[in-house]
Amino acid sequence: MQVPETFDYERASNIDDAIALLERHGDEARLIAGGHSLLPMMKLRLAFPEVLIDINDVPDLDHIRIDGDEIAIGAMVRHAAILDSALLAEHYPIFRDAERVIADPLVRNRGTIGGSFCQADPAEDLSAVGAALGGSVVVRSSSGSRTVPMREFHEGPYETKVGDAEILTEVRFPIRNATGSAYEKVERRVGDWAVAAAGAFVQLDGDMIADAGIGLAAVGADHFIVPDAEAALRGKPAIRESFEEAAQLCHDQCSPVTDQRGPEDYKRHLARELVLRALTRATARARGEES
Amino acid sequence: MQVKMTVNGEEREADVEARMLLVHYLRDELGLTGTHWGCDTSNCGTCTVAVDGQAIKSCTMLAAMAGGRDVETVEGVAVGGELDPVQEGFMREHGLQCGFCTPGMIMTARWLLARDPDPDEATIREAISGNLCRCTGYENIVRAVRWAAEHPEGATDAEEVSA
């Protein structure tokens, strides 16, 4: 029987309340949202917070909406809501691609985007999606909100820019014209963590690539990205040769490790192949050839 | 801590540790052993219950987190001794062998049908992808859910006679 170490339970009624509880209980307190990363870690005694602060009752964190020239996603938005969102499917189908292969429908009913980002698991899919798209993360403390660029948010495995008495409130992605996005993942069985996965974002200017983003999960890419591969795409024609060059750079510059999910060379092969597929599909979507 | 919630329409309350998981609260504190306890790791799905109408895995939710919420377990599915169409579908289509996964399957199937009353086979298979069955190969489970979709009011009198 897997049971966490003992802790005290608090339930926050709003964001200010959650921050006040964090300040009162110090660095041994943790927020709990869907709980599908933190509770398993607590059962395995990989995490043993002294106080859990439940934020499931906190209002105003469950929106997916257009806000100015960005799409804003509240931290408590569940995976299931991301999968079902017509707004996200219209602007960034990469979310739908990724959510279809994140765990299973029951887990997706609980897990949240804020929890996924803050867990910062190097194999986590939404973090790779965020890396591909760029954008920003809004973090609040008692002294106000600050905005962290997406690509600076993750400091390393299981580490983010969120401080002890701070709460991630929102994730924001810019709305851009002539874009396409896609996510490709290989897993050992349905619902598993990725052996390797790649997200791609492409913005076209006619036949040329105006901008591109690539996010990699589970292959040891720092901050989930390979900047050289993205730089290699900008200003190039949107054709297979350009995608292959970027995919090769991902193959060469990622740092996968051999583990129970597969050997290192296989993961590099997957990184190349999945980047190639994701770029190809993202480009087809940018051209309106695929939904 | 005192944890109070509505379970199958009744107010229930127990004094438990904050670390108690919802599955153990239901089984050990309330005696509702219809909800099964399986893998402990949110993989197998046999502990699936509905919380505020959402099917979730009760091994990965604290009882405290369910406090104040509306919980439904497999014990609450049949009304007045009448089987729910999903239960009847599992019976008629032989949707179980050992029965270990069945409570979770039934709770997930009810959640699916509430969202999508006429799911095709692929939709059913996707919906139950977080519920593992080691006996049936899933074929009869899919048929059972389809039976329920086709009989939202349960069996007709004619079917009762032929059954």
Tab-separated table of C-alpha atoms in Angstrom:
chain	number	residue	atom	x	y	z
A	1	MET	CA	0.000	0.000	0.000
A	2	GLN	CA	1.435	3.331	-1.066
A	3	VAL	CA	0.701	6.100	1.405
A	4	PRO	CA	2.346	9.509	1.659
A	5	GLU	CA	4.190	10.732	4.732
A	6	THR	CA	1.969	12.721	7.091
A	7	PHE	CA	1.222	16.340	6.298
A	8	ASP	CA	-1.271	19.063	7.143
A	9	TYR	CA	-3.973	19.889	4.621
A	10	GLU	CA	-5.189	23.394	3.869
A	11	ARG	CA	-7.665	24.498	1.250
A	12	ALA	CA	-7.236	27.908	-0.341
A	13	SER	CA	-10.375	29.852	-1.267
A	14	ASN	CA	-8.718	32.326	-3.639
A	15	ILE	CA	-5.315	33.258	-5.050
A	16	ASP	CA	-4.440	35.698	-2.266
A	17	ASP	CA	-5.394	33.076	0.295
A	18	ALA	CA	-3.137	30.515	-1.418
A	19	ILE	CA	-0.211	32.959	-1.374
A	20	ALA	CA	-0.850	33.849	2.280
A	21	LEU	CA	-0.846	30.151	3.188
A	22	LEU	CA	2.414	29.654	1.291
A	23	GLU	CA	3.972	32.568	3.147
A	24	ARG	CA	2.743	31.317	6.503
A	25	HIS	CA	3.992	27.757	6.040
A	26	GLY	CA	7.296	28.489	4.341
A	27	ASP	CA	9.269	26.305	1.994
A	28	GLU	CA	7.880	23.017	3.323
A	29	ALA	CA	4.461	23.845	1.860
A	30	ARG	CA	3.393	22.816	-1.623
A	31	LEU	CA	0.397	23.690	-3.740
A	32	ILE	CA	-1.652	20.776	-5.020
A	33	ALA	CA	-3.793	21.073	-8.158
A	34	GLY	CA	-4.716	17.859	-9.989
A	35	GLY	CA	-2.254	15.947	-7.844
A	36	HIS	CA	-1.287	13.485	-10.554
A	37	SER	CA	2.414	14.284	-10.294
A	38	LEU	CA	2.747	15.352	-6.663
A	39	LEU	CA	0.716	12.564	-5.015
A	40	PRO	CA	2.610	9.772	-6.809
A	41	MET	CA	5.887	11.412	-5.766
A	42	MET	CA	4.635	11.661	-2.183
A	43	LYS	CA	3.594	8.001	-2.201
A	44	LEU	CA	7.094	7.053	-3.323
A	45	ARG	CA	8.579	9.416	-0.668
A	46	LEU	CA	10.310	11.379	-3.395
A	47	ALA	CA	8.404	14.391	-2.040
A	48	PHE	CA	7.300	14.965	1.551
A	49	PRO	CA	5.811	18.418	1.980
A	50	GLU	CA	4.705	19.230	5.523
A	51	VAL	CA	1.717	21.199	4.306
A	52	LEU	CA	-0.400	20.710	1.206
A	53	ILE	CA	-2.425	23.690	0.002
A	54	ASP	CA	-5.314	22.563	-2.195
A	55	ILE	CA	-6.088	25.156	-4.889
A	56	ASN	CA	-8.980	23.311	-6.556
A	57	ASP	CA	-11.483	25.787	-5.077
A	58	VAL	CA	-9.553	28.844	-6.260
A	59	PRO	CA	-11.708	30.682	-8.817
A	60	ASP	CA	-10.541	32.516	-11.946
A	61	LEU	CA	-7.875	29.999	-12.925
A	62	ASP	CA	-9.889	27.828	-15.322
A	63	HIS	CA	-10.231	30.033	-18.414
A	64	ILE	CA	-9.081	29.529	-21.993
A	65	ARG	CA	-9.660	32.842	-23.744
A	66	ILE	CA	-8.323	35.435	-26.137
A	67	ASP	CA	-6.806	38.309	-24.199
A	68	GLY	CA	-5.521	41.048	-26.500
A	69	ASP	CA	-3.231	39.402	-29.055
A	70	GLU	CA	-2.628	36.334	-26.900
A	71	ILE	CA	-4.420	33.197	-25.814
A	72	ALA	CA	-4.507	32.976	-22.026
A	73	ILE	CA	-4.858	29.601	-20.293
A	74	GLY	CA	-5.556	29.570	-16.562
A	75	ALA	CA	-3.297	27.421	-14.403
A	76	MET	CA	-6.137	25.146	-13.242
A	77	VAL	CA	-7.321	24.253	-16.754
A	78	ARG	CA	-7.470	20.455	-16.905
A	79	HIS	CA	-5.922	18.433	-19.689
A	80	ALA	CA	-9.440	17.375	-20.743
A	81	ALA	CA	-10.473	21.003	-21.264
A	82	ILE	CA	-7.385	21.700	-23.342
A	83	LEU	CA	-8.178	18.664	-25.496
A	84	ASP	CA	-11.774	19.840	-25.972
A	85	SER	CA	-10.986	23.518	-26.606
A	86	ALA	CA	-12.134	24.705	-30.041
A	87	LEU	CA	-10.191	27.946	-29.543
A	88	LEU	CA	-6.905	26.109	-29.025
A	89	ALA	CA	-7.636	23.684	-31.855
A	90	GLU	CA	-8.181	26.635	-34.184
A	91	HIS	CA	-5.007	28.533	-33.302
A	92	TYR	CA	-2.687	25.838	-32.018
A	93	PRO	CA	-3.681	22.267	-32.936
A	94	ILE	CA	-0.426	21.135	-31.302
A	95	PHE	CA	-2.364	21.119	-28.020
A	96	ARG	CA	-4.925	18.648	-29.354
A	97	ASP	CA	-2.161	16.441	-30.789
A	98	ALA	CA	-0.337	16.375	-27.457
A	99	GLU	CA	-3.361	15.963	-25.215
A	100	ARG	CA	-4.580	12.937	-27.154
A	101	VAL	CA	-1.442	11.108	-26.044
A	102	ILE	CA	-1.093	12.410	-22.485
A	103	ALA	CA	-1.960	9.627	-20.035
A	104	ASP	CA	-5.636	8.575	-20.301
A	105	PRO	CA	-9.026	10.324	-20.137
A	106	LEU	CA	-9.406	9.838	-16.376
A	107	VAL	CA	-6.007	11.316	-15.616
A	108	ARG	CA	-6.776	14.136	-18.051
A	109	ASN	CA	-9.908	14.904	-16.021
A	110	ARG	CA	-7.681	15.847	-13.078
A	111	GLY	CA	-4.249	16.970	-14.251
A	112	THR	CA	-3.762	20.676	-14.970
A	113	ILE	CA	-1.563	22.744	-17.256
A	114	GLY	CA	-0.191	24.679	-14.278
A	115	GLY	CA	0.722	21.468	-12.495
A	116	SER	CA	2.372	20.080	-15.616
A	117	PHE	CA	4.487	23.191	-16.079
A	118	CYS	CA	5.490	23.410	-12.422
A	119	GLN	CA	6.342	19.730	-12.189
A	120	ALA	CA	8.872	20.389	-14.977
A	121	ASP	CA	9.346	16.713	-15.707
A	122	PRO	CA	11.803	16.497	-18.614
A	123	ALA	CA	9.517	13.978	-20.341
A	124	GLU	CA	6.346	16.023	-19.897
A	125	ASP	CA	4.484	16.807	-23.106
A	126	LEU	CA	2.863	20.197	-22.413
A	127	SER	CA	6.230	21.650	-21.445
A	128	ALA	CA	7.550	20.661	-24.869
A	129	VAL	CA	4.460	22.216	-26.468
A	130	GLY	CA	5.099	25.438	-24.555
A	131	ALA	CA	8.740	25.398	-25.611
A	132	ALA	CA	7.760	25.030	-29.257
A	133	LEU	CA	5.267	27.892	-29.118
A	134	GLY	CA	7.161	30.326	-26.925
A	135	GLY	CA	4.906	32.695	-25.030
A	136	SER	CA	5.064	33.429	-21.345
A	137	VAL	CA	4.094	32.288	-17.870
A	138	VAL	CA	2.432	34.568	-15.300
A	139	VAL	CA	3.566	34.061	-11.696
A	140	ARG	CA	1.990	35.854	-8.747
A	141	SER	CA	3.219	36.604	-5.235
A	142	SER	CA	2.010	38.936	-2.498
A	143	SER	CA	3.937	41.760	-4.184
A	144	GLY	CA	2.129	41.325	-7.507
A	145	SER	CA	2.384	39.442	-10.797
A	146	ARG	CA	5.416	38.998	-12.954
A	147	THR	CA	5.728	37.527	-16.436
A	148	VAL	CA	8.425	34.987	-17.217
A	149	PRO	CA	9.293	34.122	-20.831
A	150	MET	CA	8.349	30.505	-21.491
A	151	ARG	CA	11.865	29.523	-22.415
A	152	GLU	CA	13.289	30.843	-19.162
A	153	PHE	CA	10.604	29.262	-17.001
A	154	HIS	CA	12.139	25.806	-16.728
A	155	GLU	CA	15.493	25.953	-14.996
A	156	GLY	CA	16.184	22.247	-15.264
A	157	PRO	CA	14.557	18.931	-14.413
A	158	TYR	CA	11.858	19.545	-11.769
A	159	GLU	CA	12.983	23.169	-11.285
A	160	THR	CA	11.203	26.313	-12.399
A	161	LYS	CA	11.256	30.043	-11.801
A	162	VAL	CA	8.309	29.755	-9.383
A	163	GLY	CA	9.534	30.767	-5.929
A	164	ASP	CA	8.466	29.475	-2.500
A	165	ALA	CA	5.560	31.852	-1.949
A	166	GLU	CA	4.515	32.176	-5.575
A	167	ILE	CA	1.786	30.634	-7.689
A	168	LEU	CA	1.656	30.164	-11.445
A	169	THR	CA	-1.650	31.726	-12.480
A	170	GLU	CA	-1.654	31.726	-16.271
A	171	VAL	CA	0.162	30.570	-19.388
A	172	ARG	CA	0.000	32.852	-22.421
A	173	PHE	CA	0.697	32.249	-26.092
A	174	PRO	CA	0.816	34.942	-28.799
A	175	ILE	CA	-1.687	34.660	-31.652
A	176	ARG	CA	0.146	34.839	-34.953
A	177	ASN	CA	-0.944	34.694	-38.585
A	178	ALA	CA	0.005	32.027	-41.134
A	179	THR	CA	1.077	29.556	-38.503
A	180	GLY	CA	0.810	25.827	-38.062
A	181	SER	CA	1.773	23.548	-35.210
A	182	ALA	CA	1.919	19.831	-34.499
A	183	TYR	CA	3.077	17.286	-31.909
A	184	GLU	CA	4.497	13.824	-32.511
A	185	LYS	CA	5.228	11.265	-29.800
A	186	VAL	CA	6.427	7.690	-29.557
A	187	GLU	CA	5.423	5.808	-26.409
A	188	ARG	CA	5.851	2.194	-25.353
A	189	ARG	CA	2.140	1.738	-24.784
A	190	VAL	CA	-0.959	3.910	-24.804
A	191	GLY	CA	-0.863	6.589	-22.126
A	192	ASP	CA	2.782	6.152	-21.204
A	193	TRP	CA	5.435	8.820	-20.925
A	194	ALA	CA	7.248	9.589	-24.164
A	195	VAL	CA	10.215	7.561	-25.310
A	196	ALA	CA	10.739	10.732	-27.289
A	197	ALA	CA	8.429	13.481	-28.500
A	198	ALA	CA	8.670	16.615	-30.605
A	199	GLY	CA	6.463	19.658	-31.024
A	200	ALA	CA	6.842	22.110	-33.882
A	201	PHE	CA	5.556	25.560	-34.675
A	202	VAL	CA	5.970	27.140	-38.114
A	203	GLN	CA	5.088	30.624	-39.350
A	204	LEU	CA	5.148	31.033	-43.115
A	205	ASP	CA	5.817	34.057	-45.315
A	206	GLY	CA	4.741	32.761	-48.699
A	207	ASP	CA	6.945	29.761	-49.390
A	208	MET	CA	9.493	30.769	-46.798
A	209	ILE	CA	9.739	30.010	-43.095
A	210	ALA	CA	9.393	33.315	-41.253
A	211	ASP	CA	9.698	31.777	-37.790
A	212	ALA	CA	9.825	28.332	-36.230
A	213	GLY	CA	9.881	26.724	-32.817
A	214	ILE	CA	10.757	23.184	-31.772
A	215	GLY	CA	10.098	21.594	-28.387
A	216	LEU	CA	11.561	18.213	-27.448
A	217	ALA	CA	10.463	15.968	-24.578
A	218	ALA	CA	12.356	13.091	-22.951
A	219	VAL	CA	15.581	13.446	-24.954
A	220	GLY	CA	17.590	15.665	-22.621
A	221	ALA	CA	17.253	18.932	-24.526
A	222	ASP	CA	18.022	21.854	-22.195
A	223	HIS	CA	14.833	23.853	-21.593
A	224	PHE	CA	13.170	21.413	-24.047
A	225	ILE	CA	14.705	23.298	-26.993
A	226	VAL	CA	17.464	23.175	-29.613
A	227	PRO	CA	17.979	26.836	-30.639
A	228	ASP	CA	20.363	26.032	-33.490
A	229	ALA	CA	17.717	23.931	-35.203
A	230	GLU	CA	15.213	26.767	-35.022
A	231	ALA	CA	17.749	29.293	-36.303
A	232	ALA	CA	18.499	26.985	-39.220
A	233	LEU	CA	14.867	27.121	-40.306
A	234	ARG	CA	14.285	30.880	-40.285
A	235	GLY	CA	14.415	32.412	-43.757
A	236	LYS	CA	14.662	29.033	-45.462
A	237	PRO	CA	12.153	27.648	-47.976
A	238	ALA	CA	9.459	25.517	-46.333
A	239	ILE	CA	10.549	22.286	-47.986
A	240	ARG	CA	11.685	18.877	-46.787
A	241	GLU	CA	15.413	19.656	-47.103
A	242	SER	CA	15.064	22.529	-44.622
A	243	PHE	CA	13.158	20.324	-42.183
A	244	GLU	CA	15.757	17.572	-42.512
A	245	GLU	CA	18.574	19.934	-41.652
A	246	ALA	CA	16.782	21.098	-38.502
A	247	ALA	CA	15.876	17.527	-37.566
A	248	GLN	CA	19.507	16.468	-37.908
A	249	LEU	CA	20.589	19.287	-35.595
A	250	CYS	CA	18.086	18.056	-33.009
A	251	HIS	CA	19.477	14.541	-33.399
A	252	ASP	CA	23.013	15.795	-32.876
A	253	GLN	CA	22.431	18.302	-30.085
A	254	CYS	CA	19.954	16.577	-27.777
A	255	SER	CA	21.290	14.458	-24.898
A	256	PRO	CA	19.120	11.399	-24.331
A	257	VAL	CA	20.143	8.703	-21.887
A	258	THR	CA	19.687	4.969	-22.193
A	259	ASP	CA	16.982	3.750	-19.811
A	260	GLN	CA	14.090	1.316	-19.649
A	261	ARG	CA	12.343	3.253	-22.428
A	262	GLY	CA	15.112	2.691	-24.921
A	263	PRO	CA	18.762	3.131	-25.835
A	264	GLU	CA	20.331	6.494	-26.460
A	265	ASP	CA	20.857	6.054	-30.214
A	266	TYR	CA	17.225	5.019	-30.720
A	267	LYS	CA	16.053	8.151	-28.898
A	268	ARG	CA	18.285	10.314	-31.093
A	269	HIS	CA	16.798	8.616	-34.138
A	270	LEU	CA	13.326	9.354	-32.804
A	271	ALA	CA	14.207	12.990	-32.137
A	272	ARG	CA	15.212	13.423	-35.767
A	273	GLU	CA	12.254	11.553	-37.215
A	274	LEU	CA	9.647	13.141	-34.947
A	275	VAL	CA	10.969	16.667	-35.555
A	276	LEU	CA	10.793	15.996	-39.288
A	277	ARG	CA	7.200	14.772	-39.027
A	278	ALA	CA	6.120	17.597	-36.733
A	279	LEU	CA	7.615	20.276	-38.975
A	280	THR	CA	6.002	18.688	-42.038
A	281	ARG	CA	2.583	18.558	-40.437
A	282	ALA	CA	2.888	22.050	-38.907
A	283	THR	CA	3.724	23.434	-42.347
A	284	ALA	CA	0.799	21.635	-43.977
A	285	ARG	CA	-1.468	23.166	-41.346
A	286	ALA	CA	0.010	26.641	-41.893
A	287	ARG	CA	-0.904	26.240	-45.563
A	288	GLY	CA	-4.413	25.099	-44.707
A	289	GLU	CA	-3.791	21.692	-46.276
A	290	GLU	CA	-4.477	19.833	-43.042
A	291	SER	CA	-6.568	20.556	-39.961
B	1	MET	CA	-9.318	15.905	10.248
B	2	GLN	CA	-13.077	15.724	9.652
B	3	VAL	CA	-13.830	14.988	6.014
B	4	LYS	CA	-17.425	15.341	4.903
B	5	MET	CA	-18.759	14.695	1.415
B	6	THR	CA	-21.867	13.479	-0.374
B	7	VAL	CA	-21.496	9.847	-1.378
B	8	ASN	CA	-24.213	8.337	-3.552
B	9	GLY	CA	-26.585	11.079	-2.435
B	10	GLU	CA	-25.942	10.723	1.308
B	11	GLU	CA	-23.912	13.015	3.542
B	12	ARG	CA	-20.992	11.020	4.918
B	13	GLU	CA	-18.351	12.088	7.391
B	14	ALA	CA	-15.286	10.534	8.983
B	15	ASP	CA	-12.290	11.609	11.029
B	16	VAL	CA	-9.248	10.626	8.979
B	17	GLU	CA	-5.633	11.541	8.408
B	18	ALA	CA	-5.016	14.200	5.764
B	19	ARG	CA	-2.942	11.668	3.853
B	20	MET	CA	-5.810	9.206	3.424
B	21	LEU	CA	-6.601	8.567	-0.228
B	22	LEU	CA	-10.174	8.727	-1.430
B	23	VAL	CA	-10.183	5.024	-2.385
B	24	HIS	CA	-9.351	4.026	1.211
B	25	TYR	CA	-11.848	6.500	2.641
B	26	LEU	CA	-14.598	4.917	0.565
B	27	ARG	CA	-13.580	1.330	1.244
B	28	ASP	CA	-12.237	1.367	4.789
B	29	GLU	CA	-14.088	4.237	6.444
B	30	LEU	CA	-17.439	3.986	4.676
B	31	GLY	CA	-17.366	0.263	3.893
B	32	LEU	CA	-18.091	0.872	0.208
B	33	THR	CA	-15.893	-1.899	-1.141
B	34	GLY	CA	-17.467	-1.846	-4.592
B	35	THR	CA	-14.750	0.596	-5.562
B	36	HIS	CA	-11.727	-1.627	-6.028
B	37	TRP	CA	-8.173	-0.838	-5.036
B	38	GLY	CA	-5.645	-1.965	-7.596
B	39	CYS	CA	-2.335	-0.582	-8.756
B	40	ASP	CA	-2.060	2.464	-6.467
B	41	THR	CA	-0.348	4.334	-9.315
B	42	SER	CA	-3.221	5.799	-11.398
B	43	ASN	CA	-2.660	3.203	-14.102
B	44	CYS	CA	-5.256	0.467	-13.758
B	45	GLY	CA	-8.454	2.470	-13.223
B	46	THR	CA	-10.327	-0.031	-11.076
B	47	CYS	CA	-10.687	2.659	-8.375
B	48	THR	CA	-12.551	4.997	-10.755
B	49	VAL	CA	-15.382	6.980	-9.164
B	50	ALA	CA	-17.230	10.135	-10.201
B	51	VAL	CA	-16.440	13.355	-8.329
B	52	ASP	CA	-18.782	16.206	-9.258
B	53	GLY	CA	-19.644	14.184	-12.364
B	54	GLN	CA	-16.051	13.696	-13.539
B	55	ALA	CA	-14.656	10.172	-13.673
B	56	ILE	CA	-11.383	10.157	-11.728
B	57	LYS	CA	-8.996	7.646	-10.197
B	58	SER	CA	-9.614	7.655	-6.455
B	59	CYS	CA	-6.134	6.307	-5.643
B	60	THR	CA	-4.736	9.640	-6.808
B	61	MET	CA	-7.038	11.972	-4.944
B	62	LEU	CA	-6.936	12.682	-1.235
B	63	ALA	CA	-10.171	12.134	0.653
B	64	ALA	CA	-9.651	15.680	1.944
B	65	MET	CA	-9.675	16.964	-1.630
B	66	ALA	CA	-13.087	15.350	-2.143
B	67	GLY	CA	-14.421	17.132	0.946
B	68	GLY	CA	-17.594	19.059	0.192
B	69	ARG	CA	-17.922	17.415	-3.208
B	70	ASP	CA	-20.417	15.008	-4.707
B	71	VAL	CA	-18.991	11.500	-5.054
B	72	GLU	CA	-20.644	8.599	-6.840
B	73	THR	CA	-19.402	5.032	-6.561
B	74	VAL	CA	-20.564	1.862	-8.245
B	75	GLU	CA	-22.873	1.240	-5.273
B	76	GLY	CA	-24.840	4.329	-6.265
B	77	VAL	CA	-25.450	3.337	-9.868
B	78	ALA	CA	-28.478	1.053	-9.538
B	79	VAL	CA	-31.584	2.944	-8.451
B	80	GLY	CA	-34.204	1.205	-6.347
B	81	GLY	CA	-32.803	-2.207	-7.208
B	82	GLU	CA	-33.065	-1.496	-10.938
B	83	LEU	CA	-29.800	-1.969	-12.789
B	84	ASP	CA	-28.450	0.971	-14.728
B	85	PRO	CA	-28.296	0.326	-18.510
B	86	VAL	CA	-24.511	0.135	-18.269
B	87	GLN	CA	-24.711	-2.566	-15.603
B	88	GLU	CA	-27.306	-4.406	-17.636
B	89	GLY	CA	-25.102	-4.131	-20.727
B	90	PHE	CA	-22.180	-5.700	-18.859
B	91	MET	CA	-24.449	-8.533	-17.746
B	92	ARG	CA	-26.005	-9.205	-21.152
B	93	GLU	CA	-22.814	-8.870	-23.215
B	94	HIS	CA	-20.615	-10.739	-20.712
B	95	GLY	CA	-18.525	-7.634	-20.139
B	96	LEU	CA	-16.720	-9.186	-17.191
B	97	GLN	CA	-15.000	-12.371	-16.180
B	98	CYS	CA	-13.160	-11.989	-12.887
B	99	GLY	CA	-14.909	-8.690	-12.203
B	100	PHE	CA	-11.947	-6.845	-10.751
B	101	CYS	CA	-11.955	-4.024	-13.314
B	102	THR	CA	-15.750	-3.860	-13.553
B	103	PRO	CA	-16.558	-1.067	-11.062
B	104	GLY	CA	-14.056	1.207	-12.751
B	105	MET	CA	-15.258	0.240	-16.210
B	106	ILE	CA	-18.863	0.974	-15.256
B	107	MET	CA	-18.045	4.364	-13.772
B	108	THR	CA	-15.994	5.341	-16.812
B	109	ALA	CA	-18.694	4.097	-19.204
B	110	ARG	CA	-21.347	6.150	-17.384
B	111	TRP	CA	-19.152	9.245	-17.607
B	112	LEU	CA	-18.634	8.624	-21.322
B	113	LEU	CA	-22.333	8.128	-22.057
B	114	ALA	CA	-23.235	11.282	-20.126
B	115	ARG	CA	-20.942	13.215	-22.470
B	116	ASP	CA	-21.579	11.234	-25.624
B	117	PRO	CA	-24.768	9.121	-25.617
B	118	ASP	CA	-23.958	7.346	-28.894
B	119	PRO	CA	-20.207	6.653	-28.972
B	120	ASP	CA	-18.668	4.546	-31.733
B	121	GLU	CA	-16.268	1.721	-30.982
B	122	ALA	CA	-13.145	3.874	-31.305
B	123	THR	CA	-14.580	6.441	-28.904
B	124	ILE	CA	-15.417	3.741	-26.370
B	125	ARG	CA	-11.948	2.239	-26.617
B	126	GLU	CA	-10.363	5.656	-26.114
B	127	ALA	CA	-12.626	6.388	-23.140
B	128	ILE	CA	-11.710	3.159	-21.338
B	129	SER	CA	-8.011	3.391	-22.192
B	130	GLY	CA	-7.283	4.243	-18.552
B	131	ASN	CA	-9.093	1.135	-17.307
B	132	LEU	CA	-7.204	-2.120	-17.621
B	133	CYS	CA	-8.914	-5.507	-18.044
B	134	ARG	CA	-6.811	-8.655	-18.025
B	135	CYS	CA	-9.623	-11.104	-18.834
B	136	THR	CA	-11.882	-10.046	-21.659
B	137	GLY	CA	-9.653	-8.580	-24.306
B	138	TYR	CA	-12.076	-5.624	-24.137
B	139	GLU	CA	-14.329	-6.900	-26.943
B	140	ASN	CA	-17.245	-7.674	-24.658
B	141	ILE	CA	-16.724	-4.514	-22.641
B	142	VAL	CA	-17.052	-2.422	-25.791
B	143	ARG	CA	-20.207	-4.377	-26.676
B	144	ALA	CA	-21.564	-3.809	-23.183
B	145	VAL	CA	-21.126	-0.048	-23.486
B	146	ARG	CA	-22.697	-0.117	-26.956
B	147	TRP	CA	-25.642	-2.074	-25.512
B	148	ALA	CA	-26.118	0.643	-22.911
B	149	ALA	CA	-25.930	3.337	-25.591
B	150	GLU	CA	-28.612	1.557	-27.599
B	151	HIS	CA	-30.821	0.999	-24.549
B	152	PRO	CA	-30.760	4.268	-22.598
B	153	GLU	CA	-33.977	3.248	-20.829
B	154	GLY	CA	-32.748	-0.274	-20.150
B	155	ALA	CA	-34.216	-3.447	-21.581
B	156	THR	CA	-37.687	-3.471	-23.116
B	157	ASP	CA	-40.318	-5.909	-21.906
B	158	ALA	CA	-39.805	-8.071	-25.003
B	159	GLU	CA	-36.099	-8.339	-24.266
B	160	GLU	CA	-36.828	-9.217	-20.661
B	161	VAL	CA	-38.861	-12.180	-21.862
B	162	SER	CA	-36.209	-13.414	-24.287
B	163	ALA	CA	-33.308	-12.878	-21.898
